[in-house]
Coordinates of C-alpha atoms in Angstrom, one line a residue:
Chain A
X1 CA 67.6 88.1 76.1
X2 CA 70.1 89.3 79.0
X3 CA 69.4 86.1 80.3
X4 CA 70.7 84.7 77.3
X5 CA 73.6 86.3 77.4
X6 CA 74.8 86.5 80.9
X7 CA 74.2 82.4 81.1
X8 CA 77.2 82.6 77.8
X9 CA 79.5 85.1 79.6
X10 CA 78.9 82.5 82.2
X11 CA 79.9 79.6 80.7
X12 CA 83.0 81.6 79.2
X13 CA 83.9 82.6 82.2
X14 CA 83.5 78.8 83.8
X15 CA 85.8 77.7 80.9
X16 CA 88.2 80.2 81.5
X17 CA 88.6 81.1 84.9
X18 CA 91.7 78.5 85.3
X19 CA 93.5 80.1 82.8
X20 CA 93.1 83.6 83.8
X21 CA 93.9 85.8 86.7
X22 CA 91.0 87.4 88.4
X23 CA 92.6 90.5 88.3
X24 CA 92.7 93.4 91.1
X25 CA 90.6 96.8 90.6
X26 CA 92.6 99.5 91.7
X27 CA 91.2 102.9 93.0
X28 CA 93.5 106.1 93.4
X29 CA 92.6 108.6 96.0
X30 CA 94.7 111.0 94.1
X31 CA 93.5 110.9 90.9
X32 CA 89.7 110.7 92.1
X33 CA 90.7 114.0 94.2
X34 CA 92.5 115.5 90.7
X35 CA 89.5 114.5 88.7
X36 CA 86.7 115.2 90.7
X37 CA 85.7 111.6 90.1
X38 CA 85.5 108.3 91.4
X39 CA 87.2 105.7 89.4
X40 CA 87.5 101.8 89.2
X41 CA 90.3 100.5 87.5
X42 CA 89.6 97.3 86.4
X43 CA 94.0 96.5 85.8
X44 CA 93.9 94.2 82.5
X45 CA 97.8 94.9 82.3
X46 CA 98.0 92.6 85.3
X47 CA 96.1 90.1 83.1
X48 CA 98.5 86.9 81.7
X49 CA 100.9 87.9 78.5
X50 CA 99.9 91.1 79.7
X51 CA 96.5 92.1 78.7
X52 CA 92.6 90.9 78.1
X53 CA 93.2 89.1 75.1
X54 CA 94.3 86.5 77.2
X55 CA 90.3 85.6 77.5
X56 CA 88.8 85.7 74.4
X57 CA 91.9 83.7 72.6
X58 CA 91.5 81.3 76.1
X59 CA 87.9 81.0 75.5
X60 CA 87.7 80.8 72.1
X61 CA 90.4 77.9 72.3
X62 CA 88.6 76.0 74.7
X63 CA 85.6 76.2 72.4
X64 CA 87.2 74.6 69.8
X65 CA 88.8 72.2 71.8
X66 CA 85.0 70.9 73.0
X67 CA 84.7 70.9 69.0
X68 CA 87.2 68.5 68.0
X69 CA 89.9 66.0 68.8
X70 CA 92.6 67.8 70.8
X71 CA 94.9 65.5 69.1
X72 CA 96.3 67.1 65.8
X73 CA 94.5 70.1 66.6
X74 CA 96.5 73.3 65.2
X75 CA 95.8 76.6 65.4
X76 CA 97.0 79.5 63.9
X77 CA 96.5 83.8 63.6
X78 CA 98.6 86.8 62.7
X79 CA 99.4 89.1 64.6
X80 CA 102.2 91.5 66.2
X81 CA 100.6 92.4 69.3
X82 CA 98.8 91.1 72.0
X83 CA 96.9 88.7 70.2
X84 CA 99.4 86.9 69.2
X85 CA 100.8 86.2 72.6
X86 CA 97.3 85.4 74.2
X87 CA 97.1 82.7 71.1
X88 CA 100.0 81.1 72.1
X89 CA 99.6 80.9 75.5
X90 CA 96.2 79.2 75.6
X91 CA 97.3 76.8 73.1
X92 CA 100.2 75.7 75.1
X93 CA 97.8 75.8 78.0
X94 CA 95.8 73.1 76.1
X95 CA 98.4 71.3 74.4
X96 CA 97.7 72.6 70.8
X97 CA 100.6 73.7 68.7
X98 CA 99.9 77.1 67.7
X99 CA 101.6 78.9 64.5
X100 CA 101.8 82.7 64.4
X101 CA 102.5 85.1 61.3
X102 CA 104.5 88.1 63.1
X103 CA 105.5 91.1 60.6
X104 CA 109.6 90.8 60.4
X105 CA 109.7 94.0 62.4
X106 CA 107.6 93.1 65.3
X107 CA 109.0 94.1 68.5
X108 CA 112.3 92.1 69.8
X109 CA 110.1 91.8 73.4
X110 CA 106.9 90.3 71.4
X111 CA 108.5 87.9 70.0
X112 CA 110.5 86.6 72.4
X113 CA 106.8 86.7 74.2
X114 CA 105.3 84.4 71.6
X115 CA 108.7 82.2 71.3
X116 CA 108.2 81.9 75.2
X117 CA 105.3 80.1 75.0
X118 CA 106.1 77.4 72.7
X119 CA 104.7 78.6 70.0
X120 CA 106.1 78.3 66.6
X121 CA 106.7 82.1 64.4
X122 CA 106.5 82.4 60.6
X123 CA 107.6 86.2 59.7
X124 CA 106.4 87.7 56.9
X125 CA 106.4 91.1 55.1
X126 CA 105.5 93.8 57.1
X127 CA 101.7 94.6 55.3
X128 CA 98.1 92.9 55.8
X129 CA 98.3 91.2 52.9
X130 CA 101.6 89.4 53.3
X131 CA 99.9 88.1 56.8
X132 CA 97.2 87.1 55.5
X133 CA 98.7 85.2 52.5
X134 CA 100.9 83.9 54.8
X135 CA 98.7 82.6 57.2
X136 CA 96.3 81.1 54.2
X137 CA 99.3 79.0 53.8
X138 CA 99.4 77.9 57.2
X139 CA 95.7 77.1 57.3
X140 CA 95.8 74.8 54.0
X141 CA 98.8 73.2 54.6
X142 CA 99.0 72.5 58.6
X143 CA 94.9 72.2 58.9
X144 CA 95.2 74.9 61.0
X145 CA 91.9 76.4 62.5
X146 CA 92.4 80.5 62.3
X147 CA 91.8 82.3 65.9
X148 CA 90.5 85.8 64.8
X149 CA 91.6 88.6 67.1
X150 CA 88.0 90.4 67.8
X151 CA 85.5 90.4 65.2
X152 CA 83.9 86.7 66.6
X153 CA 81.5 85.8 69.4
X154 CA 84.0 83.9 71.2
X155 CA 86.1 86.6 71.3
X156 CA 83.5 89.0 72.2
X157 CA 82.4 86.8 74.9
X158 CA 85.9 86.0 76.8
X159 CA 86.7 89.3 76.8
X160 CA 83.2 90.4 78.3
X161 CA 84.4 88.5 81.5
X162 CA 86.7 91.7 82.5
X163 CA 83.4 93.8 83.0
X164 CA 81.8 90.6 84.4
X165 CA 84.1 90.9 87.2
X166 CA 84.2 94.2 87.7
X167 CA 80.6 94.7 88.0
X168 CA 80.5 91.3 90.5
X169 CA 83.0 93.3 92.8
X170 CA 81.8 97.4 91.8
X171 CA 78.2 98.0 91.9
X172 CA 76.0 101.2 90.8
X173 CA 78.8 102.0 88.8
X174 CA 77.3 104.8 86.8
X175 CA 79.6 104.8 83.8
X176 CA 81.9 102.0 82.5
X177 CA 84.4 103.2 80.1
X178 CA 86.9 101.1 77.5
X179 CA 89.4 101.6 74.9
X180 CA 87.8 100.7 71.2
X181 CA 90.1 99.2 68.1
X182 CA 88.5 96.2 66.3
X183 CA 85.6 96.3 68.7
X184 CA 85.9 92.9 70.9
X185 CA 87.1 94.3 74.4
X186 CA 84.3 97.0 73.8
X187 CA 81.4 94.7 72.5
X188 CA 82.2 92.4 75.4
X189 CA 82.2 95.2 78.0
X190 CA 78.7 96.3 76.6
X191 CA 77.7 92.8 77.0
X192 CA 78.7 92.0 80.3
X193 CA 76.6 95.6 81.4
X194 CA 73.5 94.5 79.4
X195 CA 73.2 91.4 81.5
X196 CA 74.9 92.7 85.2
X197 CA 74.3 96.1 85.5
X198 CA 72.0 97.8 83.0
X199 CA 71.9 100.8 84.7
X200 CA 75.3 100.9 83.6
X201 CA 76.5 103.4 80.5
X202 CA 78.3 102.1 78.3
X203 CA 81.5 104.9 76.3
X204 CA 83.9 103.5 73.9
X205 CA 87.0 105.1 73.9
X206 CA 88.7 106.0 70.9
X207 CA 91.9 108.4 70.0
X208 CA 91.4 110.8 67.1
X209 CA 94.3 109.7 65.3
X210 CA 92.2 106.5 64.7
X211 CA 88.8 107.9 64.9
X212 CA 86.7 105.1 62.6
X213 CA 84.4 103.3 65.1
X214 CA 83.9 106.9 66.4
X215 CA 82.9 108.0 63.0
X216 CA 81.4 104.7 62.4
X217 CA 79.3 104.8 65.4
X218 CA 77.9 108.4 64.8
X219 CA 77.7 107.8 61.0
X220 CA 75.8 104.2 61.7
X221 CA 77.3 103.3 58.5
X222 CA 80.6 101.3 59.1
X223 CA 84.2 103.4 58.3
X224 CA 86.9 101.6 57.5
X225 CA 90.2 102.6 59.7
X226 CA 92.6 104.5 57.1
X227 CA 96.3 105.5 57.6
X228 CA 96.0 105.7 61.6
X229 CA 98.6 107.6 63.2
X230 CA 98.0 106.6 67.0
X231 CA 100.4 106.0 68.9
X232 CA 98.1 103.3 70.4
X233 CA 99.4 100.2 68.8
X234 CA 96.4 97.9 69.5
X235 CA 93.7 100.7 68.7
X236 CA 95.0 101.1 65.4
X237 CA 92.8 98.1 63.5
X238 CA 89.1 98.6 61.9
X239 CA 86.0 98.1 63.7
X240 CA 85.0 94.3 63.2
X241 CA 81.5 93.4 61.6
X242 CA 80.2 91.7 64.4
X243 CA 81.6 94.3 66.5
X244 CA 80.2 97.2 65.0
X245 CA 76.4 95.8 65.2
X246 CA 76.7 95.0 69.5
X247 CA 78.3 98.0 69.4
X248 CA 75.5 99.8 67.9
X249 CA 72.8 98.5 69.9
X250 CA 74.5 98.5 73.1
X251 CA 76.8 101.3 73.8
X252 CA 75.9 104.7 74.9
X253 CA 78.3 106.5 73.3
X254 CA 81.8 106.9 71.5
X255 CA 83.9 109.4 72.1
X256 CA 87.7 110.7 71.5
X257 CA 90.8 112.2 72.6
X258 CA 93.9 113.4 71.5
X259 CA 97.7 112.2 71.5
X260 CA 98.7 114.3 73.8
X261 CA 96.0 113.4 76.0
X262 CA 97.0 109.9 76.3
X263 CA 100.1 110.4 76.9
X264 CA 99.6 112.9 79.8
X265 CA 96.7 110.1 81.0
X266 CA 99.0 107.2 80.7
X267 CA 102.0 109.5 82.3
X268 CA 99.2 110.3 85.6
X269 CA 98.5 106.1 85.4
X270 CA 102.3 105.7 86.0
X271 CA 102.9 108.5 88.5
X272 CA 100.0 108.0 91.1
X273 CA 99.3 104.3 90.8
X274 CA 102.7 103.4 90.2
X275 CA 101.4 100.7 87.8
X276 CA 102.9 100.0 83.8
X277 CA 99.8 99.9 81.2
X278 CA 100.3 100.9 77.3
X279 CA 98.7 103.8 75.6
X280 CA 96.0 102.2 74.4
X281 CA 94.8 101.6 78.4
X282 CA 95.1 105.2 78.7
X283 CA 92.7 106.4 76.6
X284 CA 89.4 106.1 78.6
X285 CA 91.0 108.5 81.6
X286 CA 92.3 110.5 78.5
X287 CA 89.0 110.8 77.4
X288 CA 88.0 112.0 80.9
X289 CA 90.6 114.6 81.3
X290 CA 89.2 115.9 77.9
X291 CA 85.6 115.8 79.0
X292 CA 85.7 116.8 82.4
X293 CA 82.2 118.3 82.8
X294 CA 80.7 114.7 81.8
X295 CA 81.9 112.2 84.1
X296 CA 81.9 114.9 87.2
X297 CA 81.1 112.9 90.9
X298 CA 79.8 110.3 88.4
X299 CA 81.2 106.7 89.4
X300 CA 82.8 105.4 86.7
X301 CA 84.5 101.7 85.7
X302 CA 87.8 101.6 83.7
X303 CA 88.7 98.3 81.9
X304 CA 92.7 99.3 81.4
X305 CA 93.6 96.8 78.9
X306 CA 97.1 95.9 78.7
X307 CA 100.4 97.1 80.0
X308 CA 102.9 95.8 77.1
X309 CA 104.8 98.5 76.7
X310 CA 108.3 98.4 74.8
X311 CA 110.6 100.1 78.2
X312 CA 114.2 99.1 76.6
X313 CA 114.5 102.7 75.4
X314 CA 113.7 104.4 79.2
X315 CA 116.3 101.8 80.7
X316 CA 118.6 102.0 78.0
X317 CA 118.2 105.8 79.2
X318 CA 118.8 104.5 82.5
X319 CA 121.9 103.0 82.4
X320 CA 123.7 105.5 80.7
X321 CA 123.4 107.2 83.8
X322 CA 125.1 104.2 85.9
X323 CA 128.9 105.9 86.8
X324 CA 131.8 103.9 87.3
Chain B
X1 CA 112.1 90.3 124.6
X2 CA 110.2 89.6 121.3
X3 CA 107.0 89.8 123.7
X4 CA 108.1 93.5 123.8
X5 CA 109.0 94.2 120.3
X6 CA 106.0 92.7 119.2
X7 CA 103.9 94.9 121.1
X8 CA 105.6 97.9 120.3
X9 CA 105.1 96.8 116.9
X10 CA 101.5 96.3 117.4
X11 CA 101.0 99.3 118.8
X12 CA 102.6 101.3 116.3
X13 CA 100.4 99.6 113.9
X14 CA 97.4 100.7 115.9
X15 CA 98.3 104.2 115.6
X16 CA 98.9 104.3 112.1
X17 CA 96.7 101.9 110.5
X18 CA 94.4 104.6 109.6
X19 CA 97.1 107.1 107.6
X20 CA 98.2 104.2 105.6
X21 CA 98.0 101.7 103.2
X22 CA 97.9 98.2 103.6
X23 CA 99.8 97.6 100.5
X24 CA 99.3 94.2 98.5
X25 CA 101.6 91.6 98.1
X26 CA 102.0 90.4 94.7
X27 CA 103.6 87.6 93.3
X28 CA 104.3 86.8 89.0
X29 CA 104.8 82.9 88.2
X30 CA 107.0 84.3 85.0
X31 CA 109.5 85.5 87.8
X32 CA 109.4 82.8 90.0
X33 CA 110.2 80.4 87.1
X34 CA 113.1 82.9 85.6
X35 CA 114.9 82.6 89.0
X36 CA 113.8 79.4 90.5
X37 CA 112.3 81.3 93.5
X38 CA 109.1 81.6 94.9
X39 CA 108.7 85.3 95.4
X40 CA 106.4 87.6 97.6
X41 CA 106.6 91.2 97.1
X42 CA 105.6 93.7 99.8
X43 CA 104.3 96.4 97.6
X44 CA 105.3 99.8 99.5
X45 CA 105.9 101.5 95.9
X46 CA 101.7 101.7 96.7
X47 CA 102.3 103.2 100.3
X48 CA 100.5 106.6 100.3
X49 CA 103.3 109.0 99.2
X50 CA 104.8 106.2 97.1
X51 CA 107.1 104.4 99.3
X52 CA 107.3 103.1 103.3
X53 CA 108.4 105.9 104.7
X54 CA 104.6 107.2 105.2
X55 CA 104.7 104.3 108.4
X56 CA 107.7 106.0 110.0
X57 CA 106.9 109.3 109.9
X58 CA 103.4 108.7 110.2
X59 CA 104.2 106.7 113.9
X60 CA 106.7 109.2 114.8
X61 CA 104.4 112.2 114.4
X62 CA 101.6 110.0 116.6
X63 CA 103.7 109.6 119.3
X64 CA 104.7 113.2 119.0
X65 CA 101.5 114.0 119.2
X66 CA 100.9 111.7 122.5
X67 CA 103.6 113.9 124.1
X68 CA 102.3 117.5 123.1
X69 CA 99.5 119.5 122.8
X70 CA 98.8 119.3 119.0
X71 CA 98.1 123.3 119.1
X72 CA 100.7 125.0 117.7
X73 CA 102.8 121.7 117.5
X74 CA 105.6 122.1 114.4
X75 CA 107.7 119.7 113.0
X76 CA 110.5 120.2 110.8
X77 CA 112.8 117.6 108.7
X78 CA 115.1 118.1 105.5
X79 CA 114.9 115.5 103.0
X80 CA 114.8 115.4 98.7
X81 CA 113.3 112.5 98.1
X82 CA 110.5 110.2 100.1
X83 CA 111.2 111.3 103.3
X84 CA 109.9 115.3 102.9
X85 CA 106.6 113.9 101.3
X86 CA 105.9 111.5 104.2
X87 CA 106.8 114.4 106.8
X88 CA 104.6 116.2 104.8
X89 CA 101.6 114.0 104.7
X90 CA 102.0 112.5 107.7
X91 CA 101.7 116.3 109.3
X92 CA 99.0 117.3 107.9
X93 CA 96.9 114.4 108.4
X94 CA 97.6 115.2 112.5
X95 CA 96.8 119.1 111.6
X96 CA 100.8 120.0 112.2
X97 CA 102.4 122.5 110.6
X98 CA 105.9 120.9 108.8
X99 CA 108.9 123.2 107.5
X100 CA 110.7 120.6 104.7
X101 CA 114.5 122.1 104.2
X102 CA 115.2 120.8 100.7
X103 CA 118.1 121.5 98.4
X104 CA 117.7 123.8 95.7
X105 CA 117.9 121.0 92.8
X106 CA 115.2 118.7 94.6
X107 CA 113.6 117.4 91.1
X108 CA 110.6 119.4 90.2
X109 CA 108.1 116.6 90.7
X110 CA 109.2 115.9 94.5
X111 CA 109.2 119.7 95.7
X112 CA 105.8 119.4 94.2
X113 CA 104.3 116.8 96.3
X114 CA 105.3 118.4 99.6
X115 CA 103.8 121.3 98.2
X116 CA 100.7 119.8 97.5
X117 CA 100.6 118.3 101.3
X118 CA 100.6 121.9 102.4
X119 CA 104.0 122.1 103.8
X120 CA 106.0 124.8 103.8
X121 CA 109.3 124.9 101.6
X122 CA 112.3 126.6 103.0
X123 CA 115.0 125.8 99.8
X124 CA 118.9 126.1 100.7
X125 CA 121.9 125.2 98.6
X126 CA 122.7 121.0 97.9
X127 CA 125.0 120.1 100.4
X128 CA 124.3 118.5 104.0
X129 CA 125.9 121.7 105.8
X130 CA 123.6 124.0 104.0
X131 CA 120.5 121.9 104.7
X132 CA 121.3 121.2 108.9
X133 CA 121.9 124.8 109.2
X134 CA 119.0 125.8 107.6
X135 CA 116.9 123.1 109.4
X136 CA 118.3 124.6 112.9
X137 CA 117.7 128.4 111.9
X138 CA 113.5 127.2 111.8
X139 CA 114.2 124.4 114.6
X140 CA 115.1 127.5 116.5
X141 CA 112.8 130.3 115.3
X142 CA 109.7 128.2 115.4
X143 CA 110.2 125.8 118.4
X144 CA 109.3 122.8 116.0
X145 CA 110.5 118.8 116.7
X146 CA 113.1 117.6 114.1
X147 CA 111.5 114.1 112.5
X148 CA 114.7 112.1 111.6
X149 CA 114.1 110.1 108.3
X150 CA 115.5 107.1 109.9
X151 CA 117.8 106.7 113.1
X152 CA 115.0 106.5 116.0
X153 CA 113.0 104.2 117.5
X154 CA 109.8 105.4 116.2
X155 CA 110.9 105.3 113.1
X156 CA 112.1 102.3 113.0
X157 CA 108.9 100.8 114.6
X158 CA 107.2 102.5 112.2
X159 CA 108.7 100.9 108.9
X160 CA 108.3 97.6 111.1
X161 CA 104.6 96.9 110.3
X162 CA 105.3 96.7 106.5
X163 CA 107.1 93.4 107.7
X164 CA 104.7 92.5 109.5
X165 CA 102.2 92.9 107.3
X166 CA 103.7 90.7 104.7
X167 CA 104.2 88.0 107.5
X168 CA 100.9 88.2 108.3
X169 CA 99.7 87.2 105.1
X170 CA 102.9 84.7 104.2
X171 CA 104.2 82.3 106.3
X172 CA 106.7 80.3 106.6
X173 CA 108.8 82.7 104.3
X174 CA 112.4 81.7 104.9
X175 CA 114.0 84.5 103.8
X176 CA 113.1 88.3 103.8
X177 CA 114.9 90.9 102.3
X178 CA 115.1 94.6 102.1
X179 CA 117.6 96.7 100.9
X180 CA 119.5 99.3 103.3
X181 CA 120.5 102.7 103.1
X182 CA 119.8 104.4 106.9
X183 CA 118.9 101.2 107.7
X184 CA 115.1 102.6 109.6
X185 CA 113.8 99.8 106.8
X186 CA 116.0 96.9 107.3
X187 CA 116.3 97.1 111.4
X188 CA 111.9 97.3 111.7
X189 CA 112.4 94.6 109.0
X190 CA 114.4 92.3 110.9
X191 CA 112.4 93.4 114.0
X192 CA 109.4 92.2 112.8
X193 CA 110.9 88.8 111.7
X194 CA 112.0 88.0 115.4
X195 CA 108.8 89.0 116.5
X196 CA 106.8 87.2 114.2
X197 CA 108.8 84.8 112.2
X198 CA 112.0 84.0 113.6
X199 CA 112.9 81.1 111.5
X200 CA 112.8 83.7 108.4
X201 CA 116.1 84.9 108.1
X202 CA 116.5 88.4 107.2
X203 CA 119.1 89.6 104.6
X204 CA 119.9 93.6 104.3
X205 CA 120.6 94.3 100.4
X206 CA 122.7 97.3 99.0
X207 CA 124.4 99.0 96.0
X208 CA 128.1 98.0 96.0
X209 CA 128.2 102.0 94.9
X210 CA 127.4 102.5 98.2
X211 CA 127.9 99.5 100.8
X212 CA 128.7 101.4 103.6
X213 CA 126.2 98.9 105.3
X214 CA 128.0 95.7 103.6
X215 CA 131.2 97.0 105.5
X216 CA 130.1 98.0 108.6
X217 CA 128.6 94.6 109.1
X218 CA 131.1 92.7 107.6
X219 CA 133.7 94.2 110.0
X220 CA 131.4 95.2 112.7
X221 CA 132.4 98.7 113.1
X222 CA 130.5 101.5 111.7
X223 CA 131.5 103.0 108.4
X224 CA 130.3 106.1 106.6
X225 CA 128.8 106.2 103.1
X226 CA 131.4 108.2 101.3
X227 CA 130.9 109.9 97.6
X228 CA 128.5 106.8 96.9
X229 CA 127.7 107.0 92.9
X230 CA 125.0 104.5 92.8
X231 CA 121.6 105.3 90.9
X232 CA 119.6 104.4 94.1
X233 CA 119.0 107.9 95.6
X234 CA 117.3 106.3 98.5
X235 CA 120.6 104.3 99.6
X236 CA 122.9 107.1 99.9
X237 CA 123.1 107.9 103.1
X238 CA 125.3 106.7 105.8
X239 CA 123.8 103.9 108.3
X240 CA 122.4 105.4 111.4
X241 CA 123.4 104.5 114.8
X242 CA 121.0 102.6 116.9
X243 CA 120.5 100.9 113.0
X244 CA 124.0 99.4 112.8
X245 CA 123.5 98.2 116.4
X246 CA 120.0 96.7 115.8
X247 CA 120.9 94.8 112.2
X248 CA 124.1 93.7 113.8
X249 CA 122.2 91.7 116.4
X250 CA 119.1 91.1 113.9
X251 CA 120.0 90.7 110.6
X252 CA 121.4 87.8 109.3
X253 CA 123.8 89.1 106.2
X254 CA 124.0 92.2 104.3
X255 CA 124.5 91.0 100.2
X256 CA 125.2 94.0 97.3
X257 CA 124.5 94.3 93.7
X258 CA 126.1 96.3 90.7
X259 CA 124.3 99.3 89.4
X260 CA 123.5 96.9 86.0
X261 CA 121.9 94.4 87.6
X262 CA 119.8 97.2 90.0
X263 CA 118.6 98.3 86.6
X264 CA 117.8 94.8 84.9
X265 CA 116.3 93.9 88.1
X266 CA 113.9 97.0 87.8
X267 CA 113.2 96.4 84.2
X268 CA 112.3 92.9 85.0
X269 CA 109.8 94.3 87.4
X270 CA 107.9 96.8 85.4
X271 CA 107.7 94.5 82.3
X272 CA 106.8 91.3 83.9
X273 CA 104.9 92.9 87.2
X274 CA 103.5 95.8 85.4
X275 CA 104.5 97.8 88.7
X276 CA 106.6 101.0 89.1
X277 CA 109.5 101.0 91.3
X278 CA 112.0 102.7 92.0
X279 CA 115.7 101.7 91.7
X280 CA 116.5 101.3 95.6
X281 CA 113.3 99.2 95.4
X282 CA 115.0 97.0 92.6
X283 CA 118.4 96.1 94.9
X284 CA 117.0 93.2 96.4
X285 CA 115.8 90.9 93.4
X286 CA 119.2 92.1 91.7
X287 CA 120.9 91.0 95.0
X288 CA 119.1 87.6 94.0
X289 CA 119.5 87.9 89.9
X290 CA 123.6 88.1 91.4
X291 CA 123.7 85.3 93.4
X292 CA 121.0 82.3 92.7
X293 CA 122.1 79.9 94.3
X294 CA 121.9 81.5 97.2
X295 CA 117.8 81.8 96.9
X296 CA 116.9 78.4 94.7
X297 CA 113.8 76.4 95.5
X298 CA 113.9 79.2 98.6
X299 CA 110.3 80.9 99.7
X300 CA 111.5 84.9 100.1
X301 CA 109.8 88.3 100.9
X302 CA 111.0 91.2 99.5
X303 CA 110.0 94.7 100.5
X304 CA 109.6 97.1 97.3
X305 CA 110.2 99.9 99.2
X306 CA 109.3 102.9 96.6
X307 CA 108.0 103.4 93.4
X308 CA 108.8 107.2 93.3
X309 CA 110.7 107.5 89.7
X310 CA 110.8 110.5 87.2
X311 CA 109.5 109.5 84.1
X312 CA 109.5 113.1 82.0
X313 CA 112.3 112.0 80.0
X314 CA 110.5 108.8 79.2
X315 CA 107.3 110.6 78.4
X316 CA 108.8 113.2 76.5
X317 CA 110.2 110.8 74.7
X318 CA 107.2 109.2 73.5
X319 CA 105.5 112.9 73.5
X320 CA 108.4 113.0 70.1
X321 CA 106.8 110.7 68.7
X322 CA 103.4 111.6 67.9
X323 CA 102.5 112.3 64.6
X324 CA 100.2 114.8 62.9

């Protein structure tokens, strides 16, 4: 079983390696000292499009291209976030036309990112229903293939390559942590741990304000995400069905953090490590901050999932300080 | 001559290498494409204490320790910024007592940084006169040795090691850029270029709002910094005397950027590279943005001088968005 998982992950890695960065693993003496833990951060904020999503989208599209004639192949997805940019860029690299359905209130910076990769953007009302309806129209009209954001084997295997790289570089991790939204990253991380470092315990991390994965995991019964109010955009979505199963099988625990803890952890990472991470990426460190005794003196890996933050307010504020 | 410069820089590097990080050199496809230039960023924002200042302070203290008995040795400096933290940490590493005179309005985060390295802080009125008077009192009372912030050979040789590392890693740079305030980093950068890559042109970069080095360089006559209003704290100071001489001899040009250009460049670095740099560090990229034709298709190195920015306002703003 582990053999076949590892060969699937290795195939995924080979397919996508030219389209992704092998991102840095950073450490911070000052954070280690502060928290009495030995941390290894896998910096997917440095990944192309600024998030791990590039891995899964790229893998899905490579597999698709193996099954179809490239000419005339079209893909479509709906997303206001990192998945939109990932599909746009991964499609561009294969020379495939991509349609991205985005809510009309999507942040300008994300819209421009998608545009810059040459995808065609279709705007719709900012509801899930409107997004899906618009996407289905395009699927039919263009015969475009839907690229799912997280709940698909090829997406999970792509995301698994981040943990694979980390485990190749840092041996004997006792714990490996990743945030959980739709579950693609966490499921992939757990598969890589099983395949490459079975003694490593995998822990999923979620904001209390969007704790559907926590509740699903601990009840053993899938619970949808309802009215999540977290600042971690990327983690608002419900856990995927396939991912729920993979997580139940391969993840040791799911723990939660407060919104305040998440913001504190994010500030610690920016200040001590001088890197920009998005709120979702700070959730594992927040879980450590709020459960210090569980991690004391442990060797812990963290997947920093992404670094796409709207900085306009900060820089507008800075600009007002310019004197003349 | 170059032989003796290079052996001095090499000695400096050997003395300090255990006390500093050999910082990463980062590139960004997206910035290269945007600006039609091939950029190599030497990330001194990742340096200990978050800035290149650690190199010079560490070197000065190592040389001092060679000349004196360590026991009873005390050092003192005045600074509200990166030099304060650098002296505090470099002294701690040698087991030397450090006194740091800081203005009473110094940012809390910098005061706490200095404290955390075990230095003794003495507060004074926020004027240069008050700082110097307080420092002189301590020099006399404690027989403490003054660690100059920039205008000293041992400081310059320490700062030179950043460019040395960059030139070892990236060959054939056509241009190498560094910001200029007191001139220690720029003078050191130019010495390393002379020693290790004489074909590389060194350009100093300064905000227009603090253009004393620009005016000194282009008139050939030292001009003091008067009433600088730049947001680049680190670049407000006047050019040092020794550094002015070294810069006149070894630097090809000094160019300036606007405050708006500096903020834009800073935002580009944060957004595209996902790293935190301080305004001073963004000045070279701003000079490229505002003088694109000079740099088109060139292979350019930039010393990113530091990453110490007060992030409290940004995170306070973010905290207000937490819903309950």
